[in-house]
């Protein structure tokens, strides 16, 4: 009997309980959309360095803030706890200039580069890519890089790539920002976390100079020291993101040219009948962006008597762009007879190849520490030298040093082949005394032809290896590879290790992993707690009513007064 | 904040057990000992099941539904029923009425199940920064599991402890007990064979657990009547 009575009132309570649970679930679900799993991306940090104690670059590495997009940049919102995700393709440079110039507080900056600038992109194009969109991005990158390198930025700046995960996150963030609400702890959204330790100074960064030697043919009975011709290139780079600075043109093309010239002359010099009466010295120096510090140290390490035997030195800078014009930069005045002779030799060969070579003179100022061209280091030690480059104007400090925009797809390997032929042919005609004669020593389709696949493979290798000198260890695989390659072609290969001069100080932590989390707001958690609390209370009451009766439930709340009444 | 989420999911998963204990007359009759003994029996049963699964089952690489493996899993699932039988009949309880005995055993059983299967993932996963709905669904699943355990315990006590049952109801009791006992297999079939997603499965579990609870309640009440 009692059970029958109990079952009826209980049925009446099932429906409200069920409906309240459902409405609770609906409320809770509207606060946060269903999300996808956490994303992890590789990101590369802006360089951090000091010049003579003055700080430059991004000074922080750890990141832990909510994400925002370019939509917020126009508003006057407080962005000091927001990380802005800005794709470089749609970048507004004035915004960056203003926020850096006026030192606006920002939680962090994540700049997204197009996917074809990625080091994993192995689709190499034989011809240089000249599409206007890419050129536009390249120009933006050059300007952005100069802006970021010369600024002191108190928040972390990272470079990433526009892959699918990041793009979907960015689209979501843009949609949320369009509502005008900033993503903070109370509203939920995406959180970007980079767990990196405090960046430390790199103590005594080493620069490694490699040299190789091809001895010439000593005349019988002659005890005179043979003259030497030096061919050098600087192989290291510097850019806004050291982990991405592959410098295909800015020093990759020079290195490839030196290696190819070494290979060609080693073939010629292997046979004593074709060995010239000049020694050849091949050098790959480091420390290029830092006023050619490595070249200076290397030259000082050479014996002075030996230095005096250097007839002239040819330094190769960027020679990879597809224009037909090259420049020879000299520090001795062009009226100098020797310079005239060398220039004439180059011009003759250039004419045959369809290239145009111009001569540019820049006086060196010994009191000025700025060294714009590599040949100036030779000139300071009174060695005649010249630089062959496609650049017509001397670059400023840390400009054109193989940064973000200097990628494989912008380099034309046919141009490098042509420039190699130009230099090799001019040198050979000088060495063998064939000036003025139109003899093609390194003719195409001969055994001495310039090998395009050799150039391509080395160019591809260099374009996939970031080469910022302070971050290269003493036994870095690249340095070992260059040494081995020179050993194949030349003799007496030497690697000289020096410490980079003290004006430049670098900090580590160049690449990290970025974790993107979708976080729920505090409001959501509180609502959930409220919902669960009410659910448990309802469950409790339901069970008490069904098993003990409604009176018991009421008596739970009325116990204290009834006791008082009893005792009274 | 993420510990907050962990706390929320924990009270969703384990709260109803505590609420059930305190709300019903179980707390008045101090049946905590019975519940703890039932929990221990569940642990032993789980170990035996684990050994059997490891010995007889081969792990398939794909996530597909293999009828033979599932049948084997269902058979091993009946070890659960055996454990429940042991807890209900063999353990010496103090003088508790049958009505409360099955509730205490069911409660202890469900609590041990929740702790064993859900506490570790909750501790490891819900404290992370990333938000997912998974742990809330897991909590709802724990609730459904509690109701199912109680109904299984009720049917079990009807089958084994009650001697005079109306003849017509006996097959229904056994049928319901069979359905409840094979509920895990049905759920895994839905997840792997039909490819249902977690929200759907949890909804299904909640619905069926409430339905089975209602049916077993009616059966229990029906069997109570003759003794009254």
Tab-separated table of N, CA and C in Angstrom, chain A residues 323-325 347-357 418 422:
chain	number	residue	atom	x	y	z
A	323	UNK	N	69.319	39.704	-63.556
A	323	UNK	CA	69.589	40.841	-64.442
A	323	UNK	C	70.916	40.595	-65.151
A	324	UNK	N	71.160	41.275	-66.244
A	324	UNK	CA	72.388	41.056	-67.015
A	324	UNK	C	73.492	42.006	-66.642
A	325	UNK	N	73.344	42.671	-65.523
A	325	UNK	CA	74.304	43.706	-65.188
A	325	UNK	C	75.032	43.346	-63.899
A	347	UNK	N	85.656	43.062	-68.790
A	347	UNK	CA	84.674	43.584	-69.757
A	347	UNK	C	84.695	42.784	-71.029
A	348	UNK	N	85.899	42.403	-71.471
A	348	UNK	CA	85.975	41.644	-72.725
A	348	UNK	C	85.208	40.341	-72.604
A	349	UNK	N	85.444	39.647	-71.501
A	349	UNK	CA	84.738	38.373	-71.329
A	349	UNK	C	83.238	38.618	-71.200
A	350	UNK	N	82.886	39.699	-70.480
A	350	UNK	CA	81.466	39.977	-70.266
A	350	UNK	C	80.762	40.213	-71.588
A	351	UNK	N	81.447	40.923	-72.487
A	351	UNK	CA	80.828	41.186	-73.785
A	351	UNK	C	80.516	39.897	-74.501
A	352	UNK	N	81.486	38.974	-74.457
A	352	UNK	CA	81.256	37.695	-75.151
A	352	UNK	C	80.083	36.943	-74.544
A	353	UNK	N	79.883	37.118	-73.223
A	353	UNK	CA	78.811	36.360	-72.565
A	353	UNK	C	77.479	37.087	-72.596
A	354	UNK	N	77.471	38.322	-73.098
A	354	UNK	CA	76.211	39.066	-73.121
A	354	UNK	C	75.914	39.734	-71.803
A	355	UNK	N	76.950	39.923	-70.965
A	355	UNK	CA	76.741	40.607	-69.698
A	355	UNK	C	77.288	42.020	-69.793
A	356	UNK	N	76.878	42.828	-68.842
A	356	UNK	CA	77.384	44.193	-68.815
A	356	UNK	C	78.049	44.381	-67.469
A	357	UNK	N	79.288	44.843	-67.453
A	357	UNK	CA	80.004	45.050	-66.186
A	357	UNK	C	80.321	46.523	-66.043
A	418	UNK	N	76.599	31.990	-65.336
A	418	UNK	CA	77.216	33.004	-66.209
A	418	UNK	C	78.285	33.781	-65.466
A	422	UNK	N	82.223	34.127	-66.143
A	422	UNK	CA	82.870	35.429	-66.297
A	422	UNK	C	84.137	35.498	-65.468
